Coordinates of C-alpha atoms in Angstrom, one line a residue:
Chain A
X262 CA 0.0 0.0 0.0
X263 CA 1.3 3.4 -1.0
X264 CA 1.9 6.2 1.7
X265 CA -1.5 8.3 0.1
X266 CA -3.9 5.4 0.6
X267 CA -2.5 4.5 4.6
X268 CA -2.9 8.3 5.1
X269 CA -6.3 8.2 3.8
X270 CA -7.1 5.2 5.5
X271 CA -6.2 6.3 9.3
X272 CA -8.1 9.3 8.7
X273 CA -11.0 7.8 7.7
X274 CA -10.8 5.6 10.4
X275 CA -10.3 8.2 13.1
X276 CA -13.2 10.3 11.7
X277 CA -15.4 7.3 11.6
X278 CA -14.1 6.4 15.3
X279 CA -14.8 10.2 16.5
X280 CA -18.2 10.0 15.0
X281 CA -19.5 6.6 16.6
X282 CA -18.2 7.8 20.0
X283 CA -20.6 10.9 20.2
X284 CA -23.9 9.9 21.0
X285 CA -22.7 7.0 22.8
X286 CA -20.3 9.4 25.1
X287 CA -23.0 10.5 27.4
X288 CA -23.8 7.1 28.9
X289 CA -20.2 5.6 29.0
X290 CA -17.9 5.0 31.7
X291 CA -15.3 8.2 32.4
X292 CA -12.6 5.4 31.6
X293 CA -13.9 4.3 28.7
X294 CA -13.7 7.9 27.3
X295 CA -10.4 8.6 28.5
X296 CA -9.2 5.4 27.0
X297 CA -11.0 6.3 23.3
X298 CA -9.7 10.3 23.3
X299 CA -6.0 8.4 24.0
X300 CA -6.9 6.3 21.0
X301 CA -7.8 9.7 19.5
X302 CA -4.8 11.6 19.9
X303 CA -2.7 8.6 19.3
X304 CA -4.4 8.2 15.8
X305 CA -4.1 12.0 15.5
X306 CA -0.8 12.1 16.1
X307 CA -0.1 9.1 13.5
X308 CA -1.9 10.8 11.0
X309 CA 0.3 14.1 10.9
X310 CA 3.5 11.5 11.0
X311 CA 2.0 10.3 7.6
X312 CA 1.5 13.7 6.1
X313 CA 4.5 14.7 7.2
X314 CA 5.9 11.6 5.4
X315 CA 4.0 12.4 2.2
X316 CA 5.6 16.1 2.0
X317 CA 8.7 14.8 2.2
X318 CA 8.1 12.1 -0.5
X319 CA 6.8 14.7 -2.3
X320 CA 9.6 17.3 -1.8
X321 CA 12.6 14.9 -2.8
X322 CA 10.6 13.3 -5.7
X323 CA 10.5 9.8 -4.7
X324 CA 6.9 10.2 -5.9
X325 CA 7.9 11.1 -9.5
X326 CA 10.9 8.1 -9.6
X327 CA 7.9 5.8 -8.5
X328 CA 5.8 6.8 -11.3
X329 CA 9.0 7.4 -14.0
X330 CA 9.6 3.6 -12.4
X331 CA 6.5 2.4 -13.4
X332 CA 6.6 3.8 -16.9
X333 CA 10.0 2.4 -17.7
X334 CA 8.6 -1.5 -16.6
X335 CA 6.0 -0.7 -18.9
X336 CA 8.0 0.0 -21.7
X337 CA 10.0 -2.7 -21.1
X338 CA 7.5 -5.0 -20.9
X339 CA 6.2 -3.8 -24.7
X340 CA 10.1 -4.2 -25.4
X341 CA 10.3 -7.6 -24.6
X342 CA 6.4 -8.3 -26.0
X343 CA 8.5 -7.3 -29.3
X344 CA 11.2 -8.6 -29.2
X345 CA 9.2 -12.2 -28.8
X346 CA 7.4 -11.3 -31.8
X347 CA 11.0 -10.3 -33.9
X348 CA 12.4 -13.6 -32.8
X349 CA 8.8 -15.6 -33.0
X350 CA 7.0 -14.4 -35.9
X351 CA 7.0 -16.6 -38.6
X352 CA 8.4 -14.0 -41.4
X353 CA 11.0 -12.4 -41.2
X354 CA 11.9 -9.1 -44.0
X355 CA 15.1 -7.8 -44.1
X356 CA 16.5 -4.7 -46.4
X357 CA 20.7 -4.4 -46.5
X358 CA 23.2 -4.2 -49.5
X359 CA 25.9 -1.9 -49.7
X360 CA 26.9 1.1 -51.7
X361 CA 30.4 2.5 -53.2
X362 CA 31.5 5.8 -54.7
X363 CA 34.9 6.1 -57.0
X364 CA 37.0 8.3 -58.3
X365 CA 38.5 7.2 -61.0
X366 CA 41.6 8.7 -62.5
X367 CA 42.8 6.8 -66.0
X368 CA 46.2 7.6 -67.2
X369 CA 46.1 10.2 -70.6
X370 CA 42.3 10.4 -70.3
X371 CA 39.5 12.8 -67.8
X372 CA 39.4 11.8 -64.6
X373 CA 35.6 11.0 -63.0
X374 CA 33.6 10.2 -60.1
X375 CA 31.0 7.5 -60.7
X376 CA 28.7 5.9 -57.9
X377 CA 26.1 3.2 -57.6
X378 CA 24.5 1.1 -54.9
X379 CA 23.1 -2.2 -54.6
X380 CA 20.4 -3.2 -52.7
X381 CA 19.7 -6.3 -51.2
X382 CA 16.1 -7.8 -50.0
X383 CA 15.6 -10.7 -48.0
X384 CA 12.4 -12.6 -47.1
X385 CA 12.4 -15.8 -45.0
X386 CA 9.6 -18.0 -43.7
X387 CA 10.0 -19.9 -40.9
X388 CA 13.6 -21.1 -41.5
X389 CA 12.1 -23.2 -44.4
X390 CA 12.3 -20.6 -47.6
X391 CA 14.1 -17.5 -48.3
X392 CA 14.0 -14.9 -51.1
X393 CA 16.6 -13.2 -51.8
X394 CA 17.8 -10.5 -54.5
X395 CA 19.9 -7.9 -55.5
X396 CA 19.6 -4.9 -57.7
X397 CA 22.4 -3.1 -59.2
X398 CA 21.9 0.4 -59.7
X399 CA 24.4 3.0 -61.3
X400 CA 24.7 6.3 -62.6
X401 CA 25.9 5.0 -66.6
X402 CA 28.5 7.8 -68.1
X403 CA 25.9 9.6 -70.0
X404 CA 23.7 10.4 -66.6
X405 CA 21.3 7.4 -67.2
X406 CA 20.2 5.5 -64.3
X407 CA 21.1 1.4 -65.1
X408 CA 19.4 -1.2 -63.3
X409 CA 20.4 -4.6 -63.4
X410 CA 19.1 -7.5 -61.5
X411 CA 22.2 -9.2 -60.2
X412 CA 20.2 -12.0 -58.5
X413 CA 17.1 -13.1 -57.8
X414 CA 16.2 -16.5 -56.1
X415 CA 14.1 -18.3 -54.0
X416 CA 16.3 -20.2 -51.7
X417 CA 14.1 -23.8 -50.0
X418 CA 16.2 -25.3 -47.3
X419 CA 15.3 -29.3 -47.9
X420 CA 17.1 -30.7 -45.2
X421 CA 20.0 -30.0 -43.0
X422 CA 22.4 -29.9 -45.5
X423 CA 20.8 -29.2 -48.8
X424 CA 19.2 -25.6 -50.0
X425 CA 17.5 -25.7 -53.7
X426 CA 18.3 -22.4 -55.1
X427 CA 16.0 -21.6 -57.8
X428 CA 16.3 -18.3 -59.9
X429 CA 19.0 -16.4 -61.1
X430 CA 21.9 -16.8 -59.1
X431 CA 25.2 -15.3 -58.8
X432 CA 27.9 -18.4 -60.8
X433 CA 29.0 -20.7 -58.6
X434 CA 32.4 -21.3 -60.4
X435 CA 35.4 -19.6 -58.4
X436 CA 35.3 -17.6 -55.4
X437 CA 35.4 -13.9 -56.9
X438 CA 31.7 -13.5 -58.4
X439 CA 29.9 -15.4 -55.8
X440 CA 31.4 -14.5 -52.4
X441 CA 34.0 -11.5 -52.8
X442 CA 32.9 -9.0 -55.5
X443 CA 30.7 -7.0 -53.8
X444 CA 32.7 -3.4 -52.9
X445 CA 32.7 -3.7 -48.9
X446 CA 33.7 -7.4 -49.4
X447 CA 36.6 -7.0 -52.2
X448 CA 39.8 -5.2 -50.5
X449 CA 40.6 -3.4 -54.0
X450 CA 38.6 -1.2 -55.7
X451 CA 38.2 -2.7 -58.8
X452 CA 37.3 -7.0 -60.1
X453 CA 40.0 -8.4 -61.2
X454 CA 40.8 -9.2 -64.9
X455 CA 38.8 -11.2 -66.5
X456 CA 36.5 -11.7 -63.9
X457 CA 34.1 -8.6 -65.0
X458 CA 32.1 -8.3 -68.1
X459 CA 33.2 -10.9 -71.3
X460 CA 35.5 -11.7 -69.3
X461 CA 36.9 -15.4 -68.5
X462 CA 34.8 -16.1 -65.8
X463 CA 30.7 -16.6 -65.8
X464 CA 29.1 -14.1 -64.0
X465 CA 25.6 -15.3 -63.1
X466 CA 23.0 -18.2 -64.4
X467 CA 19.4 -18.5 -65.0
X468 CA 18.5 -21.8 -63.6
X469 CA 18.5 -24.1 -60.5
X470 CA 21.0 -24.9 -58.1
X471 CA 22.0 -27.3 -55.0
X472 CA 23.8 -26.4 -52.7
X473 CA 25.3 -27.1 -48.9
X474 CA 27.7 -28.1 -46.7
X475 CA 28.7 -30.4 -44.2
X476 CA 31.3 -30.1 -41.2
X477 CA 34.0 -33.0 -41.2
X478 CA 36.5 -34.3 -39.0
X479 CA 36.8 -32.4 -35.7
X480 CA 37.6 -28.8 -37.2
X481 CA 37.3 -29.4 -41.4
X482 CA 34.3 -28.5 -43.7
X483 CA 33.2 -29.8 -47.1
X484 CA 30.7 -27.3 -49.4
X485 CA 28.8 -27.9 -52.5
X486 CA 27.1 -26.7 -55.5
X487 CA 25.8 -28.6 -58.7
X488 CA 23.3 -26.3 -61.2
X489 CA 21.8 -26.8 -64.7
X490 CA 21.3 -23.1 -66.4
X491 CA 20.1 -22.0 -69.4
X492 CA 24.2 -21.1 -70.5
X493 CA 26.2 -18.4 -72.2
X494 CA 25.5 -16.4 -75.1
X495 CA 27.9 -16.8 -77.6
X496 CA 28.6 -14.1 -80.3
X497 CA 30.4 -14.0 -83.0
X498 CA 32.0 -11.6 -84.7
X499 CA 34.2 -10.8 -88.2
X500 CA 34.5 -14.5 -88.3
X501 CA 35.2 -15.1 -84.9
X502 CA 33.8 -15.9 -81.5
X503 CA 33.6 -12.6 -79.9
X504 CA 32.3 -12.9 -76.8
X505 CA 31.1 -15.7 -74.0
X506 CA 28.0 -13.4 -72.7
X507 CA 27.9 -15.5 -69.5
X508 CA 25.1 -13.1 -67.3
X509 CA 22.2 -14.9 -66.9
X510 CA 20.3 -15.1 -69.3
X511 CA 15.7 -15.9 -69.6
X512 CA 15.9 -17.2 -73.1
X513 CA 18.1 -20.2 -74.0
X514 CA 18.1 -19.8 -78.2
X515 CA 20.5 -22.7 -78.2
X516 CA 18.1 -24.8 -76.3
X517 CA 21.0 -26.8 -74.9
X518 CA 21.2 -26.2 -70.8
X519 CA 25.0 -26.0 -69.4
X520 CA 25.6 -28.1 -66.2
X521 CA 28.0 -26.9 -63.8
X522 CA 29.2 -27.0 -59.9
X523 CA 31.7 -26.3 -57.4
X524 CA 33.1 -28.2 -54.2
X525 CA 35.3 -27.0 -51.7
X526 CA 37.2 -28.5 -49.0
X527 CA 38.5 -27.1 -46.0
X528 CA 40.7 -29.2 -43.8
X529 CA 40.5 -26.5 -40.8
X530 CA 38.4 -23.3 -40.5
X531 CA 40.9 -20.9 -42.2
X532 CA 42.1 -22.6 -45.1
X533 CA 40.1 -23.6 -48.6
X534 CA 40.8 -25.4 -51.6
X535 CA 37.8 -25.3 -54.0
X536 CA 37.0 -26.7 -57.9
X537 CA 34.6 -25.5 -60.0
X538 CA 33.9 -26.4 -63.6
X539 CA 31.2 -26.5 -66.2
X540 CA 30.2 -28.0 -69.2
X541 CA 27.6 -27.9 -71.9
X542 CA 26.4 -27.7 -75.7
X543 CA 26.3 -23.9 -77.3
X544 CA 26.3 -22.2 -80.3
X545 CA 26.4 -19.2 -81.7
X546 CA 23.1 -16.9 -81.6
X547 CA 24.4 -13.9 -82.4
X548 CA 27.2 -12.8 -85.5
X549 CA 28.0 -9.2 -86.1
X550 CA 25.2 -7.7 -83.9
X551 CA 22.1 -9.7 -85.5
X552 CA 20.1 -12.8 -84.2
X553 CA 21.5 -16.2 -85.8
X554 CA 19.8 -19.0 -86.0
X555 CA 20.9 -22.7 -86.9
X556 CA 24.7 -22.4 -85.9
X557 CA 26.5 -25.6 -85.2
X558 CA 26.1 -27.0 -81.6
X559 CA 29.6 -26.9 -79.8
X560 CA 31.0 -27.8 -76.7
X561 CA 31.5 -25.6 -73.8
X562 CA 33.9 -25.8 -71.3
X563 CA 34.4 -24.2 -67.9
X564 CA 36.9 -25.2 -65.0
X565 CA 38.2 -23.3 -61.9
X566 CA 40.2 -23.3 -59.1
X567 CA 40.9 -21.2 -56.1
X568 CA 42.4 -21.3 -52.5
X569 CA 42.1 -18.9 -49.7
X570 CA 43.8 -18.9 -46.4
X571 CA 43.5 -16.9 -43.2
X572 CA 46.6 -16.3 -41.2
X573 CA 46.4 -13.6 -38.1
X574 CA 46.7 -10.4 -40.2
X575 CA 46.9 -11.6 -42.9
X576 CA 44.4 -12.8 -45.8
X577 CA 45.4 -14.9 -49.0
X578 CA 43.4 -15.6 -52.0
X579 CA 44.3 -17.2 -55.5
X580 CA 42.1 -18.3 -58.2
X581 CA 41.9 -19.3 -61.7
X582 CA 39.4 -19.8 -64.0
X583 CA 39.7 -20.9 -68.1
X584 CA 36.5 -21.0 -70.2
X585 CA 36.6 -22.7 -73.7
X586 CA 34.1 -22.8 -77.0
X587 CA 35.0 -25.9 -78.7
X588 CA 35.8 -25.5 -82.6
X589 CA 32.9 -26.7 -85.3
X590 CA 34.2 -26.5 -88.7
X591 CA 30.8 -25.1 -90.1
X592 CA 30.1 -22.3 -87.5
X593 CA 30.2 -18.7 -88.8
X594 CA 33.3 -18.4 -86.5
X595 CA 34.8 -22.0 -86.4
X596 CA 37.6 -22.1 -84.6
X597 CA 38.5 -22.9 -81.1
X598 CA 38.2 -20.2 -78.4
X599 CA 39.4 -19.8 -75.2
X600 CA 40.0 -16.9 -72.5
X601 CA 41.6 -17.4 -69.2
X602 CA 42.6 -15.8 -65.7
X603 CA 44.3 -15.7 -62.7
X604 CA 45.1 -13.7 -60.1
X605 CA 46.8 -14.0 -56.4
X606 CA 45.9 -11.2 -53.7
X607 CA 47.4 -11.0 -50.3
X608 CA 45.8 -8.8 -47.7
X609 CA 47.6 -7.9 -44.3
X610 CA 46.1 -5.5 -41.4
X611 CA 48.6 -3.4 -39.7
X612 CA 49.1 -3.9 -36.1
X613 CA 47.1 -6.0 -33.8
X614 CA 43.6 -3.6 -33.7
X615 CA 44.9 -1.2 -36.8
X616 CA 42.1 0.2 -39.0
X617 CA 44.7 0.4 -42.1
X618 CA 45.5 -2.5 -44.3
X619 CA 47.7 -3.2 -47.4
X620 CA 46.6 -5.2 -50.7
X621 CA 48.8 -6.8 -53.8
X622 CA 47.4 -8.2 -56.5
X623 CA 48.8 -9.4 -59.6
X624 CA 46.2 -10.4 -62.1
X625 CA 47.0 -12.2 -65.8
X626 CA 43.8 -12.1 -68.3
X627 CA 44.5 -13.8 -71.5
X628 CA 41.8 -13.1 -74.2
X629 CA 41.8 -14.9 -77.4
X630 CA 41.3 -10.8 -78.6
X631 CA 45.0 -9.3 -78.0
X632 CA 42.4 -5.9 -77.3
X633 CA 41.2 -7.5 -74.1
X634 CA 44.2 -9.3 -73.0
X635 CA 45.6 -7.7 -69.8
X636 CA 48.6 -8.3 -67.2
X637 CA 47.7 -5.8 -63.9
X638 CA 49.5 -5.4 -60.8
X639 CA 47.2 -3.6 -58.4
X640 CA 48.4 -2.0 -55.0
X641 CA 46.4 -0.8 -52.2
X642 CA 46.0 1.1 -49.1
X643 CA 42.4 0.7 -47.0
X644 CA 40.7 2.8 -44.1
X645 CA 38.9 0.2 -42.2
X646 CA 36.4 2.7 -41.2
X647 CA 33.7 -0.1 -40.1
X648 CA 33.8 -3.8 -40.0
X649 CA 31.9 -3.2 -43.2
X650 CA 32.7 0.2 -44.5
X651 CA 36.3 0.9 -46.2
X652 CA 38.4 4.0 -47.8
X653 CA 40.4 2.5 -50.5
X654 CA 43.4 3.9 -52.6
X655 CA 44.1 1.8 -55.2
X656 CA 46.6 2.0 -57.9
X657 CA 46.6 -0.4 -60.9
X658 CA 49.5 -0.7 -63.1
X659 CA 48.2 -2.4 -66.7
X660 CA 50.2 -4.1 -69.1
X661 CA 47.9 -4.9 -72.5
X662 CA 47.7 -3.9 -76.4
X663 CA 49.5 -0.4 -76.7
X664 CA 47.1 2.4 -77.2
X665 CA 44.0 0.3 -75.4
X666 CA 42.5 1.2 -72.5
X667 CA 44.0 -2.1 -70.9
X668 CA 47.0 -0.6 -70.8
X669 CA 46.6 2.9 -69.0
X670 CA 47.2 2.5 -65.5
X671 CA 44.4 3.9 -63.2
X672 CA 44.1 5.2 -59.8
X673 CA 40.8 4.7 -57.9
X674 CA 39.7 6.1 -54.4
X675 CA 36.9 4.5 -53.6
X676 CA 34.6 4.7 -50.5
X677 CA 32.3 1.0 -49.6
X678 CA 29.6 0.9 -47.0
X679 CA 28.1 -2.8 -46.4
X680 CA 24.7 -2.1 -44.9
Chain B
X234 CA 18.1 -36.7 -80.2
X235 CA 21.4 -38.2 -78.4
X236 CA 21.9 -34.4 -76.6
X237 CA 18.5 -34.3 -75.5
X238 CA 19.2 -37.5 -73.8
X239 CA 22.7 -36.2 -72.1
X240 CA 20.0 -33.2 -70.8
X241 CA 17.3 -35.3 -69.7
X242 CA 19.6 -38.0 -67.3
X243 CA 21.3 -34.9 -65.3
X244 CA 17.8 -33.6 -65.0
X245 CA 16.7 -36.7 -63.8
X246 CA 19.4 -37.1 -61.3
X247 CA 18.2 -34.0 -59.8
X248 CA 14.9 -34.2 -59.9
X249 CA 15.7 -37.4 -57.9
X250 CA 18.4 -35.5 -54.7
X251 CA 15.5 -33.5 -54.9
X252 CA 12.4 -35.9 -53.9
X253 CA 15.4 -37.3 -51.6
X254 CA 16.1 -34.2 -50.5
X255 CA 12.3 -33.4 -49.4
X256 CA 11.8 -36.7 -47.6
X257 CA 14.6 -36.1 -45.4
X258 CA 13.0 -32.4 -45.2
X259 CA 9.9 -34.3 -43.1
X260 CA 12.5 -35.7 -40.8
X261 CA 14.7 -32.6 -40.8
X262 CA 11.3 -30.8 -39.4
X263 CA 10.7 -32.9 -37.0
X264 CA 13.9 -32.7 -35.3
X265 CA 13.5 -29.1 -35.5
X266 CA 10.7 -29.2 -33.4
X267 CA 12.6 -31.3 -31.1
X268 CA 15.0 -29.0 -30.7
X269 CA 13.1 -25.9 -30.6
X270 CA 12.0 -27.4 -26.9
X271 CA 15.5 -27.0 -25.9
X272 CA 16.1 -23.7 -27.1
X273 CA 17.6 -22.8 -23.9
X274 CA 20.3 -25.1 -24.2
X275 CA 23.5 -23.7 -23.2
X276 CA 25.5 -25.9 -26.2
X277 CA 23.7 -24.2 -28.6
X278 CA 25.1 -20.8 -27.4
X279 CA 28.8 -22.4 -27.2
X280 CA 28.5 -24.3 -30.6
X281 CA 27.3 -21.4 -32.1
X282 CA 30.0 -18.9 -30.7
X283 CA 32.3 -21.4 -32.2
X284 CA 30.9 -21.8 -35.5
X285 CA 30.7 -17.9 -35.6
X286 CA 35.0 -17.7 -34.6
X287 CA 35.5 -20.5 -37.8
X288 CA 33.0 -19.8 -40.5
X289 CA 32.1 -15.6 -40.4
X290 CA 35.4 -13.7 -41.4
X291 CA 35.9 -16.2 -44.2
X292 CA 34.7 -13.9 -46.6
X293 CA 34.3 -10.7 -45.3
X294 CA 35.4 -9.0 -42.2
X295 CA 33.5 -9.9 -38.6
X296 CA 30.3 -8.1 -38.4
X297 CA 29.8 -7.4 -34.8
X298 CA 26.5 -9.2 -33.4
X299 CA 25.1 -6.0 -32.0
X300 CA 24.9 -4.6 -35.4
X301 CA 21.6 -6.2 -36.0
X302 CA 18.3 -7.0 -34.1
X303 CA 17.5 -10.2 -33.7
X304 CA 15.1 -10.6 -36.3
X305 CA 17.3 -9.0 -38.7
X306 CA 19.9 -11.6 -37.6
X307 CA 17.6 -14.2 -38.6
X308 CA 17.3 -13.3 -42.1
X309 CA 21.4 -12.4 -42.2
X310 CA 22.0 -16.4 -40.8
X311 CA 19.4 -18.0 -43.2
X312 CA 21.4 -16.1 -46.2
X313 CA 24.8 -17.0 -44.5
X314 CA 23.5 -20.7 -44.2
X315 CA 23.3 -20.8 -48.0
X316 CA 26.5 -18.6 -49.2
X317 CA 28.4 -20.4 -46.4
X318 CA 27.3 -24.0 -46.6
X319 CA 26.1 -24.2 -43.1
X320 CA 24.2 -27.1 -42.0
X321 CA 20.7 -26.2 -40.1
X322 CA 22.1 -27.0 -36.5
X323 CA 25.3 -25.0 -36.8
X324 CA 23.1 -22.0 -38.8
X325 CA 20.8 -22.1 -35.6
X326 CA 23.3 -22.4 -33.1
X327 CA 25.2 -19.0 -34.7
X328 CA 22.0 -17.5 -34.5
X329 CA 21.5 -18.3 -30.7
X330 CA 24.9 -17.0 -30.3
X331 CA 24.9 -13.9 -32.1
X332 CA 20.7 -13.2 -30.6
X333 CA 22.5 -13.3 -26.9
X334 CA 25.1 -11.0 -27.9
X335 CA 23.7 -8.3 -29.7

C-alpha cells in the first residue's frame, strides 16, 4: 500500500471512530472515554507523522521516480512483447546491400567520379524458404540510371544440409563473383581481370541450383554446389567468336542447358581449396550484332580453381578460372576459343587492432582478342572505417595492347559501406 | 536426339536428390521441433560462438553481433546458411549465439 492510501485510511478511520463515539459518550464510563480520546490523539498524532511523510516524498521526488519507475517497466515490458514477436514471428523481412562511390583517374584520359548502390532484399519464412535479391543500380557515363538484377532466387532449405536455389543466381564457379565481389567485401577497388564483363569467368546463371555443406572431422568442412542453367550467349563476330556473354540469361536460343558445380574443401576453419567447372552444348546466336539461328552445336567448357587462407593479419586468395568454346568447322566463327585468368591477392592488417590494411594483387587475363588481354598489378592502401565500410586507394598498373584502354594505369579512391 | 538424352539423365538425377532431399526435409522438421524445446540449451550458445569464430570472417570482415536485431539476424544467418554452406544445426546455433550477444 502506497503512503497516500495508509494516510487516507487512518483518517478515515479516526473520523469514523470520532463520529461513533458521540452519541454513545453520554452514557459511557469516564474510563472508557479517557481510554478512546488516548486512542484519538494517538491516531491524530499518527496521522500528521504520515503527512509529514508524504511532503517529504513529495519534496525529494521519490513520488515522481515511483511513477518514472512504473513507466520504464511498462515500456519494457512492450520491449520484450516485441522482441518475442522479432524472434517468433514466422516472417521475417530484411532490407541491406551496400553502396560504393569512386573516383576514377585513367592515365592520358579525364578523370571522373562514378557511384552506384546495390540493394539487397531478404524474405524468409519460418527457417524453411528464403528470397533473396539484389539490384544493381548505377549512374551510366551519359547520366542514365542502369538497373540490373544481379540475382534473384528463392532459396528452399530441404534438409540440413541441402538448400534448392532456384532463380537467377550469382555463378557458382570460383570464389570472386559469388562471395568477394561485392565493394565492402573486395579489399581493391576494382574486379580483377577477366572476372568482370566478357571476361573469362561466368558471372551469373538463370536456372536451378543445390547447394550445402557439411562439417568434417573435428575442425574441417566440405561445401557444394551442382546447377543446370540456361548457359552463355555466344557471339560471334568478323569471323570469330567474340564474346562468352555468360550473365544470366531468360531465353536459351541454343536450347541446350549448361551443367556446372563447385566443391570446396576445408581441412581447418581458415584454409580452402575449391574446384569448379562447367560444361555444356552452345552455339552461336548472335554474329555481327544480329540474331543467328541454326549455328552448329559446340562444346562448352568451364573449370576453376581457387584457395584462400587466413593467417592472423593476414588474408590470402588465388584463383583461376579458363573458359573454352570448342571449334565446329561449319560455325560462322569455327575455330576454337578460349579466355583465361588468374590472379593471387594478399591482404595484411597493420598492427594488432589497426584500421589500415595493405593489398597486392597481380592479375593475368589472356583473351583470345589481343584488345582484351591484360597483365595488372594492383596495389592498395584501406581505411577500415567499419567492419563493413572501407576507404580504398588503389593503384593499378596495366600491361595490354598499346594504345587500349587495358593498358593505362588507373588510380581509384573508392569509399564501400556494407549495410 | 542423343543431346537431349545427355539433358534429360542430369535432369533426372536431380529431380531425384530433390524428392530425396524433401523426404529427409519431413524428418529434418521434426527434429527441429525437437530442438526448438531445448532452445535454452547452453550448447547451442557455445557451438554457435564457435561456428561464428570458424566460419564468419571467411569472406568478409566480422560483423559485430550488435549490429543487427535479432530478427534481422535471422534473415542475415538463413542467407549465411546458403553462401556459407552451413548445416541447419550450426546455422541455428550461430543465430542463438549472435541473438544473446547483440
Amino acid at each position: 500500500m502506497n503512503t497516500t492510501t495508509r494516510c487516507r485510511k487512518y483518517a478515515w478511520s479516526a473520523s469514523a471512530l470520532a463520529l461513533l463515539a458521540m452519541p454513545a459518550l453520554a452514557q459511557m464510563h469516564p474510563e472508557r472515554i479517557a481510554e478512546l480520546e488516548e486512542q484519538l490523539t494517538a491516531l491524530t498524532e499518527q496521522l500528521g507523522e504520515l503527512k509529514a511523510e508524504l511532503d517529504e516524498a513529495k519534496d525529494n521526488g521519490s513520488i515522481e521516480t515511483i511513477r518514472k519507475d512504473v513507466e520504464a517497466n511498462k515500456v519494457a515490458i512492450r520491449a520484450t512483447q516485441s522482441s518475442t514477436a522479432f524472434t517468433e514471428a514466422t516472417s521475417v523481412t530484411h532490407l541491406s546491400g551496400y553502396a560504393s562511390a569512386d573516383y576514377v583517374s585513367v592515365e592520358d584520359g579525364p578523370a571522373a567520379f562514378v557511384a552506384n548502390f546495390n540493394p539487397m532484399f531478404h524474405f524468409l519464412y519460418d527457417n524453411k524458404i528464403l528470397w533473396e535479391a539484389e539490384l544493381e543500380v548505377e549512374v551510366e557515363e551519359n547520366g542514365d540510371t542502369n538497373i540490373g538484377l544481379e540475382y534473384t532466387t528463392v532459396d528452399w532449405f530441404l534438409n540440413d544440409n541441402l538448400t534448392l536455389v532456384a532463380g537467377k543466381f550469382l555463378s557458382p564457379i570460383g570464389n570472386f563473383r559469388q562471395n568477394l565481389h561485392p565493394s565492402w567485401i573486395n579489399k581493391l577497388p576494382s574486379a580483377p581481370a577477366g572476372f568482370g564483363h566478357d571476361g573469362a569467368a561466368p558471372i551469373s546463371e538463370v536456372g536451378l541450383q543445390i547447394r550445402g555443406g557439411n562439417p568434417v572431422g573435428n575442425n574441417g568442412r566440405i561445401t557444394y554446389a551442382a546447377y543446370v542453367g540456361n548457359g552463355p550467349k555466344i557471339e560471334g563476330e568478323d569471323g570469330e567468336i567474340h564474346a562468352v556473354e555468360a550473365e544470366g540469361f531468360a531465353s536459351d536460343p541454343d536450347d541446350e542447358k549448361v551443367f556446372g558445380g563447385r566443391v570446396a574443401f576445408l581441412p581447418m576453419p581458415n584454409l580452402e581449396f575449391a574446384v569448379s567447372g562447367a560444361t555444356g552444348d552452345v552455339a552461336v546466336v548472335e554474329n555481327d550484332g544480329a540474331d543467328l539461328e541454326g549455328d552448329p552445336k559446340r562444346g562448352y567448357t568451364v573449370f576453376g580453381f581457387d584457395a584462400n587462407y587466413r593467417w592472423s593479419n593476414l588474408d590470402l586468395r588465388g584463383e583461376f578460372v579458363s573458359q573454352e568454346v570448342d571449334a565446329a568447322a561449319l560455325s560462322v566463327a569455327p575455330e576454337n576459343t578460349k579466355w583465361e585468368t588468374w590472379y593471387a591477392q594478399a591482404a595484411y592488417r597493420f598492427g594488432g587492432d589497426s584500421n589500415w590494411e595493405g593489398v597486392v594483387r597481380y592479375t593475368d587475363f589472356k583473351s583470345p582478342h589481343a584488345d582484351d588481354t591484360q597483365e595488372q598489378l594492383a596495389l592498395g592502401v584501406n581505411y577500415l572505417i567499419a567492419p563493413s565500410a572501407m576507404l580504398k586507394f588503389g593503384y593499378e598498373s596495366n600491361e595490354g595492347e598499346p594504345g587500349e584502354i587495358t593498358d593505362a594505369d588507373r588510380w581509384i579512391v573508392q569509399i564501400a559501406f556494407g549495410y | 536426339m542423343r543431346t537431349k538424352l545427355f539433358t534429360l539423365v542430369p535432369i533426372a538425377a536431380i529431380s531425384a536428390v530433390l524428392g530425396l532431399g524433401m523426404l529427409a526435409a519431413q524428418t529434418t522438421a521434426a527434429a527441429e521441433e525437437a530442438k526448438a524445446t531445448t532452445q535454452s540449451d547452453p550448447m547451442q550458445f557455445v557451438n554457435g560462438s564457435k561456428t561464428w569464430a570458424n566460419t564468419c570472417a571467411r569472406c568478409h570482415n566480422m560483423r559485430d553481433p550488435k549490429s543487427l536485431r535479432d530478427d534481422q539476424w535471422r534473415a542475415a544467418i538463413a542467407h549465411m546458411r546458403v553462401r556459407a554452406g552451413l548445416t541447419a544445426e550450426e546455422a541455428k546455433n550461430v543465430l542463438v549465439f549472435l541473438q544473446q550477444s547483440n
